[in-house]
Structures are given as C-alpha cells and as structure tokens.
PDB file of C-alpha atoms in Angstrom:
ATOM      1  CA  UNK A 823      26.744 -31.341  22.633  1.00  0.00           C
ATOM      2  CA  UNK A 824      29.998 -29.110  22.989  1.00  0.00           C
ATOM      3  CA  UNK A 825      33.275 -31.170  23.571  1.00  0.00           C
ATOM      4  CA  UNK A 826      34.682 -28.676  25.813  1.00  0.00           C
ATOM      5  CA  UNK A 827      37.881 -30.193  26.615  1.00  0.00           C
ATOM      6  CA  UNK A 828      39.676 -28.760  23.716  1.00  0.00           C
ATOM      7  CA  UNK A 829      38.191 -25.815  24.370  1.00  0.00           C
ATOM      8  CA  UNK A 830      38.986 -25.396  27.765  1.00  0.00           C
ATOM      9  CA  UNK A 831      42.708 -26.414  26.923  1.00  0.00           C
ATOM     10  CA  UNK A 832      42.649 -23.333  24.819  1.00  0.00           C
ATOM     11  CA  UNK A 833      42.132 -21.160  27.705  1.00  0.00           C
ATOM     12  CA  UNK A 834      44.936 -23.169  29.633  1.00  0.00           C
ATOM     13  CA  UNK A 835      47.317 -22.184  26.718  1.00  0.00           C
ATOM     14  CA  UNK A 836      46.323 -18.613  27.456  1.00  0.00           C
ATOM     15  CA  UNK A 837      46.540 -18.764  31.019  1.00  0.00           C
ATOM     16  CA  UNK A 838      50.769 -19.738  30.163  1.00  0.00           C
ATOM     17  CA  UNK A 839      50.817 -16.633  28.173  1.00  0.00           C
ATOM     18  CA  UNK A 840      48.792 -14.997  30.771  1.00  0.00           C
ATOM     19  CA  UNK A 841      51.787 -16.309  33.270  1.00  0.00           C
ATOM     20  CA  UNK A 842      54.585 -15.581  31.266  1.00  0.00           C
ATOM     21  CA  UNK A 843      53.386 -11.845  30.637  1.00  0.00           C
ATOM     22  CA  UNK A 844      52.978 -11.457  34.153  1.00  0.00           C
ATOM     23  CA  UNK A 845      56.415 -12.739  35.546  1.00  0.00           C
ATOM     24  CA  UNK A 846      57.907 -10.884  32.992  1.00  0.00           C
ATOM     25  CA  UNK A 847      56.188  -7.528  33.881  1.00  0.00           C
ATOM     26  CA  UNK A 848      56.801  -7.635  37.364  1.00  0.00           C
ATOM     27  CA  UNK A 849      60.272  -8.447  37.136  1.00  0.00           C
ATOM     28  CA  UNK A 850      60.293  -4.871  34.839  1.00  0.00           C
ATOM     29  CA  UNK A 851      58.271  -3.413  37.228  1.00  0.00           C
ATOM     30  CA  UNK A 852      60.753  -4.472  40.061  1.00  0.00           C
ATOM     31  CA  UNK A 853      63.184  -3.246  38.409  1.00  0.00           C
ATOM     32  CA  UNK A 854      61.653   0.651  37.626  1.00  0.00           C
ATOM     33  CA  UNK A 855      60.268   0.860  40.866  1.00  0.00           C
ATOM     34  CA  UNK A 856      63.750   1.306  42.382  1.00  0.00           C
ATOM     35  CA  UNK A 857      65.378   2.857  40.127  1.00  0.00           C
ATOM     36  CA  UNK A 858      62.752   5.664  39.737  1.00  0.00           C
ATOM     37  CA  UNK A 859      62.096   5.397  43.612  1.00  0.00           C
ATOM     38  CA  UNK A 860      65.192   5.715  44.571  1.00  0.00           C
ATOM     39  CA  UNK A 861      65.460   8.330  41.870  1.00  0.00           C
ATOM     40  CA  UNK A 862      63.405  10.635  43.821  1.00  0.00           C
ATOM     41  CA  UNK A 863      65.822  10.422  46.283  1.00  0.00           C
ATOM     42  CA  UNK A 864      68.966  11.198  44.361  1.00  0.00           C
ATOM     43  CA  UNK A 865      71.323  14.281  45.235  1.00  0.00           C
ATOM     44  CA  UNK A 866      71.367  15.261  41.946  1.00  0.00           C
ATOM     45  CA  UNK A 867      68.066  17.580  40.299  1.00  0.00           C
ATOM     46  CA  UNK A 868      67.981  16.236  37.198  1.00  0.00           C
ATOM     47  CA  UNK A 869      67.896  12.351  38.049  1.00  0.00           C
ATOM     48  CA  UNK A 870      65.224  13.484  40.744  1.00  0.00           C
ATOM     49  CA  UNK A 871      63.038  15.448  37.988  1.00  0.00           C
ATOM     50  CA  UNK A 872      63.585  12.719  35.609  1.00  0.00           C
ATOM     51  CA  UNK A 873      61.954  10.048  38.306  1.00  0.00           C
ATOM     52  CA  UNK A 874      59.230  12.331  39.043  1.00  0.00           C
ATOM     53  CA  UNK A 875      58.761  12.803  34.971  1.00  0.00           C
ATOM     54  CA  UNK A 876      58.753   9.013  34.483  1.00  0.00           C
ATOM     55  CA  UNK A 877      56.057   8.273  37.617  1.00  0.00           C
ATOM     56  CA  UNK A 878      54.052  11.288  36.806  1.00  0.00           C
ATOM     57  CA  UNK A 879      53.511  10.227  33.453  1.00  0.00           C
ATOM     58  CA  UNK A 880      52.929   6.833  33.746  1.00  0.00           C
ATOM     59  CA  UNK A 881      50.869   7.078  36.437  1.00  0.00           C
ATOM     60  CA  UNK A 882      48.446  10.090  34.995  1.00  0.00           C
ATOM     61  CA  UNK A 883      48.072   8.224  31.612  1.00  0.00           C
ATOM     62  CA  UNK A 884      45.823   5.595  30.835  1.00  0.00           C
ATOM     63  CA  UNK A 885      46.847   1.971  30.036  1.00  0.00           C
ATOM     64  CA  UNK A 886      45.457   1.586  27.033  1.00  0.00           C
ATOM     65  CA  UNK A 887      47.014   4.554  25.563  1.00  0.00           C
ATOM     66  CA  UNK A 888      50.531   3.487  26.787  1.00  0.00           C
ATOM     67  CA  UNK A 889      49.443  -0.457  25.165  1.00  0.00           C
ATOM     68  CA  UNK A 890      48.194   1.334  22.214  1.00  0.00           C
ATOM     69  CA  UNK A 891      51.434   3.964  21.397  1.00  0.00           C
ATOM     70  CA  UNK A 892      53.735   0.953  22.445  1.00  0.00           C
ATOM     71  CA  UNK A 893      52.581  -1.197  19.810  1.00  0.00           C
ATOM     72  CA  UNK A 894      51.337   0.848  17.316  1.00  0.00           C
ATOM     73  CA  UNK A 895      53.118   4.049  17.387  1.00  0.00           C
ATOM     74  CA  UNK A 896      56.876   3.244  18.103  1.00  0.00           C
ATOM     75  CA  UNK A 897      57.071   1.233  14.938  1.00  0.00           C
ATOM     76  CA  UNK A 898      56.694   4.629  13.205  1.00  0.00           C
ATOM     77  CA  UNK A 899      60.118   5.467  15.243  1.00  0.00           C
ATOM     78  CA  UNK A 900      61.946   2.351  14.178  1.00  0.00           C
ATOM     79  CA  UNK A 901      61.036   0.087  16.873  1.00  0.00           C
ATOM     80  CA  UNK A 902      58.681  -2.842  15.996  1.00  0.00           C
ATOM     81  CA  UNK A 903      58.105  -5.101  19.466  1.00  0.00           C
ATOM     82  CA  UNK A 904      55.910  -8.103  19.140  1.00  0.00           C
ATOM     83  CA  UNK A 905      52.458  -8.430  20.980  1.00  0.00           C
ATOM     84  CA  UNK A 906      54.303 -10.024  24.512  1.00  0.00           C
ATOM     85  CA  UNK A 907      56.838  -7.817  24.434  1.00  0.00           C
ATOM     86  CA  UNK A 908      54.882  -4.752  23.998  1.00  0.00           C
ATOM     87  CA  UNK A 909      52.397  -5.882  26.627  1.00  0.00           C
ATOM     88  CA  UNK A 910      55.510  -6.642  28.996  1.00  0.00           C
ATOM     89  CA  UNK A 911      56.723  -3.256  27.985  1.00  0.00           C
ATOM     90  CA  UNK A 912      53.842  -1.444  28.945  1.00  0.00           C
ATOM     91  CA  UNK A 913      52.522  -2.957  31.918  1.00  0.00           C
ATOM     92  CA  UNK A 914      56.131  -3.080  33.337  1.00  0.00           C
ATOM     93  CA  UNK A 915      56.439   0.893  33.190  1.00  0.00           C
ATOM     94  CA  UNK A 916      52.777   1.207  34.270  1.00  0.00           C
ATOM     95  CA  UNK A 917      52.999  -0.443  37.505  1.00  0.00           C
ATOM     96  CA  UNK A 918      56.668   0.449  38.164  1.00  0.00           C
ATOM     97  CA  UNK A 919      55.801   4.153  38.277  1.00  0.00           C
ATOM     98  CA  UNK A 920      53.398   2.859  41.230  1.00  0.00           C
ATOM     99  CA  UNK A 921      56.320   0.567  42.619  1.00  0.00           C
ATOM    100  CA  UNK A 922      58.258   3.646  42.456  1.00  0.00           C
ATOM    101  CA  UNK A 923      56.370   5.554  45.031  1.00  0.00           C
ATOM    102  CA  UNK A 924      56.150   2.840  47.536  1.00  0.00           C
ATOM    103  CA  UNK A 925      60.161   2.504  47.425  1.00  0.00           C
ATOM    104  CA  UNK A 926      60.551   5.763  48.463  1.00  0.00           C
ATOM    105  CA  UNK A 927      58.023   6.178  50.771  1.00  0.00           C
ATOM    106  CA  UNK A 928      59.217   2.990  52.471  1.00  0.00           C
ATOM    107  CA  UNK A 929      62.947   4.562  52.421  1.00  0.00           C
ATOM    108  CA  UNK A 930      61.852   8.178  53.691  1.00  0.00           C
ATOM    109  CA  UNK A 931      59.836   5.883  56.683  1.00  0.00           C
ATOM    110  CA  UNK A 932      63.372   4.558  58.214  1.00  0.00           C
ATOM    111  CA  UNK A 933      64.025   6.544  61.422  1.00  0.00           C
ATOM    112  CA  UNK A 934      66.309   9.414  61.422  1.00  0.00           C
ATOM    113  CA  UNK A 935      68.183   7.715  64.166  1.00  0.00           C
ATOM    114  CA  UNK A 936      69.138   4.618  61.805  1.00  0.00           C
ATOM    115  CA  UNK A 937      70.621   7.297  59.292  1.00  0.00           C
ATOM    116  CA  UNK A 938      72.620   9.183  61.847  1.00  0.00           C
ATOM    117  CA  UNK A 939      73.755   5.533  63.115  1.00  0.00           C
ATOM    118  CA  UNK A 940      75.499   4.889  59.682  1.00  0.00           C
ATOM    119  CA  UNK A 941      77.275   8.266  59.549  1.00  0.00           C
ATOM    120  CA  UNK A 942      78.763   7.653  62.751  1.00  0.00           C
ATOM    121  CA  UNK A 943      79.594   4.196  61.736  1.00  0.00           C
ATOM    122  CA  UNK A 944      81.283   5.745  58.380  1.00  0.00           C
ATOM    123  CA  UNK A 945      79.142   3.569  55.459  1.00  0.00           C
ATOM    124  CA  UNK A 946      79.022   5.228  52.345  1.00  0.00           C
ATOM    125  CA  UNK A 947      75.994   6.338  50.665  1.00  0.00           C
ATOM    126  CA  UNK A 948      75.716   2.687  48.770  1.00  0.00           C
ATOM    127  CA  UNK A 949      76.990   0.475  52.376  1.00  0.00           C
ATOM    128  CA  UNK A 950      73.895   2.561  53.665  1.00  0.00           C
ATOM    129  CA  UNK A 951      71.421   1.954  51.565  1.00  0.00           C
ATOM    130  CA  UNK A 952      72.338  -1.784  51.009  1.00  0.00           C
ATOM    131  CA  UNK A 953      72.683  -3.101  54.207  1.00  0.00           C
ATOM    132  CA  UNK A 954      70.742  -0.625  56.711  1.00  0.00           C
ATOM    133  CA  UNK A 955      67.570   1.035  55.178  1.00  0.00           C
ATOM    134  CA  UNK A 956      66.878  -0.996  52.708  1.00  0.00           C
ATOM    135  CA  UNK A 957      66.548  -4.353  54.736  1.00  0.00           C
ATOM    136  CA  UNK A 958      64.428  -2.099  57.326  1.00  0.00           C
ATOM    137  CA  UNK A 959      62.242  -0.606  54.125  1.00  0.00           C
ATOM    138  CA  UNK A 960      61.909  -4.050  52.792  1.00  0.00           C
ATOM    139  CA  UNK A 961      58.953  -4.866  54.580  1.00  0.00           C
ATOM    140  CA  UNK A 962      57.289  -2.352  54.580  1.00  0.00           C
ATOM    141  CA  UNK A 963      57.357  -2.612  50.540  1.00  0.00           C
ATOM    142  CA  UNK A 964      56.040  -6.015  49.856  1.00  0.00           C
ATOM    143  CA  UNK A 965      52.536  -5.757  50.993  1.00  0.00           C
ATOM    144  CA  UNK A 966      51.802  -2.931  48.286  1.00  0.00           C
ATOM    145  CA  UNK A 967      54.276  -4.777  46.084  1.00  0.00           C
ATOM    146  CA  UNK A 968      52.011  -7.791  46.066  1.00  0.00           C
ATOM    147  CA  UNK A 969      48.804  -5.839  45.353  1.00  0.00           C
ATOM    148  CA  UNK A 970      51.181  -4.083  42.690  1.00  0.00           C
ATOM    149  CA  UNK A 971      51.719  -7.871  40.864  1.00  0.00           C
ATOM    150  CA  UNK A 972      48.064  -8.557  41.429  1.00  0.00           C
ATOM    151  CA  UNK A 973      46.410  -5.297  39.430  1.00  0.00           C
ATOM    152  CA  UNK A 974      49.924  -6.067  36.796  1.00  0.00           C
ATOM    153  CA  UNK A 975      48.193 -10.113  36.774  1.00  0.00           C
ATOM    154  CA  UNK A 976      44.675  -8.458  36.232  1.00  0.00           C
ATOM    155  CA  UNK A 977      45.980  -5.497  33.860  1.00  0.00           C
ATOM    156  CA  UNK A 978      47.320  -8.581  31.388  1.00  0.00           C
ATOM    157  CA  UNK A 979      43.637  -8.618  30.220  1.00  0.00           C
ATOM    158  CA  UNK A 980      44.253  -5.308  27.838  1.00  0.00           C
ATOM    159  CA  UNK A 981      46.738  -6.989  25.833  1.00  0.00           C
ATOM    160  CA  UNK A 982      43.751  -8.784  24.090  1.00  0.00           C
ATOM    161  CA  UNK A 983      43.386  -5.981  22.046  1.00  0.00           C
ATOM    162  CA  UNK A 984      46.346  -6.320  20.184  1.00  0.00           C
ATOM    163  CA  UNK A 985      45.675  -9.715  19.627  1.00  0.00           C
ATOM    164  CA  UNK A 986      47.934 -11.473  22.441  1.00  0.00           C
ATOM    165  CA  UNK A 987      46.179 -14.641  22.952  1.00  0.00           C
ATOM    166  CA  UNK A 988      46.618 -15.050  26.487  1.00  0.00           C
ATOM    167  CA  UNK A 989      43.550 -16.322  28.375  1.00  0.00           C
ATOM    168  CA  UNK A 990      41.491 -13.562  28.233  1.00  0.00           C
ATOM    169  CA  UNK A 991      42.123 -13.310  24.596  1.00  0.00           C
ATOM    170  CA  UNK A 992      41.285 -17.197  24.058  1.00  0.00           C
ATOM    171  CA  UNK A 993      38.198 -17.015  26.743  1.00  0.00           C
ATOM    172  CA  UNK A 994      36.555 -14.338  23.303  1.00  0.00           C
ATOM    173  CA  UNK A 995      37.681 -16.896  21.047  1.00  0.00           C
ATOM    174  CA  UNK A 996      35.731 -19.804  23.081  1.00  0.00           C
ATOM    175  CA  UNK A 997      32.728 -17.707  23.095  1.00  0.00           C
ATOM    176  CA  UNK A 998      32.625 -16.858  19.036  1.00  0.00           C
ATOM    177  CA  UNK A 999      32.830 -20.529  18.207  1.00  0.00           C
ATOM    178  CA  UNK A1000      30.368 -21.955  21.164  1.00  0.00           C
ATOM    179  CA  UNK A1001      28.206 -19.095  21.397  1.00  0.00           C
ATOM    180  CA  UNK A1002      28.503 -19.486  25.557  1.00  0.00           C
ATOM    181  CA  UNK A1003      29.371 -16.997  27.590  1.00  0.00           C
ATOM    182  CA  UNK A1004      29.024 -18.919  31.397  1.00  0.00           C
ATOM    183  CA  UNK A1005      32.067 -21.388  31.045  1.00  0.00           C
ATOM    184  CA  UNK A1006      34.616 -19.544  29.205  1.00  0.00           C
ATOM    185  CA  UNK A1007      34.502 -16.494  31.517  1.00  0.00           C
ATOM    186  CA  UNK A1008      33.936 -18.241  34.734  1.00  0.00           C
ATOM    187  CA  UNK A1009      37.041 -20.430  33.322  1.00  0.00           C
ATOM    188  CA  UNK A1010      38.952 -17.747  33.823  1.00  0.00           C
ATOM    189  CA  UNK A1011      37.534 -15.571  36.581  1.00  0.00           C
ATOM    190  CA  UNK A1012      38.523 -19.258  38.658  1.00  0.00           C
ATOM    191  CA  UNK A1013      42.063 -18.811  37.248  1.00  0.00           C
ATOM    192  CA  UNK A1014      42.323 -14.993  37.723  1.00  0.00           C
ATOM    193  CA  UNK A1015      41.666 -16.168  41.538  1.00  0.00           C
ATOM    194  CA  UNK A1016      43.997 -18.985  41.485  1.00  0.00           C
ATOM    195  CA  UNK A1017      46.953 -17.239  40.418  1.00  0.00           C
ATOM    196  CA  UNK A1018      46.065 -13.816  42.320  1.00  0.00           C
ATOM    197  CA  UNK A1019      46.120 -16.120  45.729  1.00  0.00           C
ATOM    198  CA  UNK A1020      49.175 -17.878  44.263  1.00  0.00           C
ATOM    199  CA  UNK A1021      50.788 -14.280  44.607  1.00  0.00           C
ATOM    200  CA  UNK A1022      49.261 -13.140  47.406  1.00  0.00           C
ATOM    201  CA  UNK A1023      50.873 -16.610  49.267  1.00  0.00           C
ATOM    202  CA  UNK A1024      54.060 -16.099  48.161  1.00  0.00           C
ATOM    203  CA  UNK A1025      54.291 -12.163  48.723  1.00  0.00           C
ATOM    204  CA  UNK A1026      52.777 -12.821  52.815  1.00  0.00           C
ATOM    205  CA  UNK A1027      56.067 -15.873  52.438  1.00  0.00           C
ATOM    206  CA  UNK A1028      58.298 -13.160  51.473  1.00  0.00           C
ATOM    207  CA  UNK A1029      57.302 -10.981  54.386  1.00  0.00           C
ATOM    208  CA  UNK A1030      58.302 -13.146  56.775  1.00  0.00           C
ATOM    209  CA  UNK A1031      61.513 -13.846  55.514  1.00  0.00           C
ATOM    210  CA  UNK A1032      62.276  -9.981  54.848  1.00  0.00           C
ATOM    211  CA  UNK A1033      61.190  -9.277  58.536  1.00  0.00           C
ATOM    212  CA  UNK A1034      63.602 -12.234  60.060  1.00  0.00           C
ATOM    213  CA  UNK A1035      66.417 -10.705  62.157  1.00  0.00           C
ATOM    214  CA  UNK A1036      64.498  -7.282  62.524  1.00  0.00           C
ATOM    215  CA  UNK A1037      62.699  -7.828  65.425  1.00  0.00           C
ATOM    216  CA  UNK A1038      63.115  -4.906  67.684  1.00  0.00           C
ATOM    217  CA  UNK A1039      64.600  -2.748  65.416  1.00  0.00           C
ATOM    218  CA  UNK A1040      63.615   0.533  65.165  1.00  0.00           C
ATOM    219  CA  UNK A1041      62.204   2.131  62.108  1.00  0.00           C
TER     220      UNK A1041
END
C-alpha cells in the first residue's frame, strides 16, 4: 500500500510555488499591460512603435521559446535569473502583451463626449486619464483581466521544464516514484479549479467595486 499523505503534501508544496509564481506574474503583467497599452496611445511615434514592438512580439511568439531564451539564453548575455524568476519573467511579459491590448481598447471605448468634457473642464493629459477614463475603462478591463490571470495560473505549468517544482512539476515526480498516474494529476486538475474559481471570485468582487459610483454614466 502507498502512504500517500506525504506524497500528496508534495504536491501542496508545489501548489505554494504554483501560487507564488502566479501572484508574482500577474502583478508584472499588470504592470506591462498599461504601460504598453497606454503606450499605444502615446503622442509620441517612437513610444507608440515601441508598445506595438513589445505586444507584437510577445504575443506572435511561443511560450516556451520566451521560457526557454529567458533561462537559458540570457545567461550567455550576463544575466543568470533563477527558475521562479525566469518563469515570473516570462509569463509576466507574455500575458502583459495581451493585458496591453485590452487597456487600450478599454481606453479608445470611453465616449468622445467624456474627452471633450475634460478639455472644457481644463484637466491635463494625466488629471484626464486618472480620474475620468480610466475609472470609466476600468470595468470594462477586469473581465478579460481575470481570464488574463487564469491562462497566466494555467501557463505556470511550462515552468516544469526548467525544473521549477511547482505542482505540476511535483505531480511528475509523484508519478516516477508511485508509478500512478489517477491521483497525482487529478490532485492537481482539483487545485487548478480551486484556485482558477478563487480568481474568477475575486475578479467578478472587483467589478463591482470598479463599477460603484458609475451608474449612469456614459461611456
């Protein structure tokens, strides 16, 4: 018989690294997706081509290869990153340059009329953005923001391959040593689901609070 409470501890560990790499990613991601989105906006050409550069790559390259030339290529440059922060590194730029797009589309959906309102009120560029469009554009951000931080949660899985043991990882090593397939994986397909929901709660939490106060505005 196979004691599988150390075993399934294992997996727990994993599913903290699993965690960790995802709260760390999206916070990146976060993070890229305005800048690049609102990028694409700028007045100036060369921070607008530079946006489009950065989502056009990331999004037309495959994750693997971006994994892959993160943690085994840049150390030819100088720059040696450790399994999580590689994995943050890459899935962070990955599903920002997705982020990215949302932002702007969310920003270029706010009504011409709420623009023309903050001329005539005098707000700068900045007094605009901050407290006009993009409390309107909030909204209509999170719900592809929350599927963003789900594919980032299921996207963790490629950083087995450079040997990050988070649960997916620890799930292989469960099933070299026991020679069982069924509970490892469905161990984890059960906390895939847990923490996807987890997010999908909190994102549908974070609606409501964006859209408080904006009833019968118009967008």
């Amino acid at each position: 018989m196979i004691d599988w409470s150390g075993y399934i501890g294992l997996i727990l560990q994993g599913a903290l690294v699993t965690i960790e790499l995802t709260l760390m990613g999206s916070a990146l991601a976060l993070v890229m997706a305005f800048v690049a989105g609102l990028g694409r906006l700028s007045r100036f050409a060369a921070v607008r081509a530079l946006a489009t550069v950065y989502i056009e790559f990331f999004r037309g390259t495959s994750i693997f290869v971006q994994l892959f030339w993160v943690y085994f290529v840049l150390p030819f440059a100088g720059i040696t990153l450790t399994p999580l922060q590689a994995g943050v590194l890459a899935l962070g730029l990955n599903v920002g340059a997705y982020g990215a797009e949302v932002v702007r589309g969310a920003v270029q959906a706010i009504g011409r009329e709420q623009h023309e309102a903050c001329v005539a009120l005098n707000l700068g560029r900045f007094q605009r953005m901050r407290h006009v469009i993009l409390p309107q554009a909030l909204p209509l951000m999170l719900p592809t923001f929350g599927n963003n931080a789900i594919e980032l949660l299921k996207g963790t899985a490629v950083v087995s391959l450079i040997s990050l043991t988070d649960m997916t990882f620890q799930a292989q090593v469960v099933r070299a040593q026991t020679g069982s397939t069924l509970i490892p994986f469905a161990t984890i397909l059960v906390l895939y689901f847990v923490m996807a929901l987890a997010i999908s709660t909190g994102v549908r939490w974070l609606e409501r609070r964006a859209r408080r106060g904006l009833d019968g505005v118009r967008a």
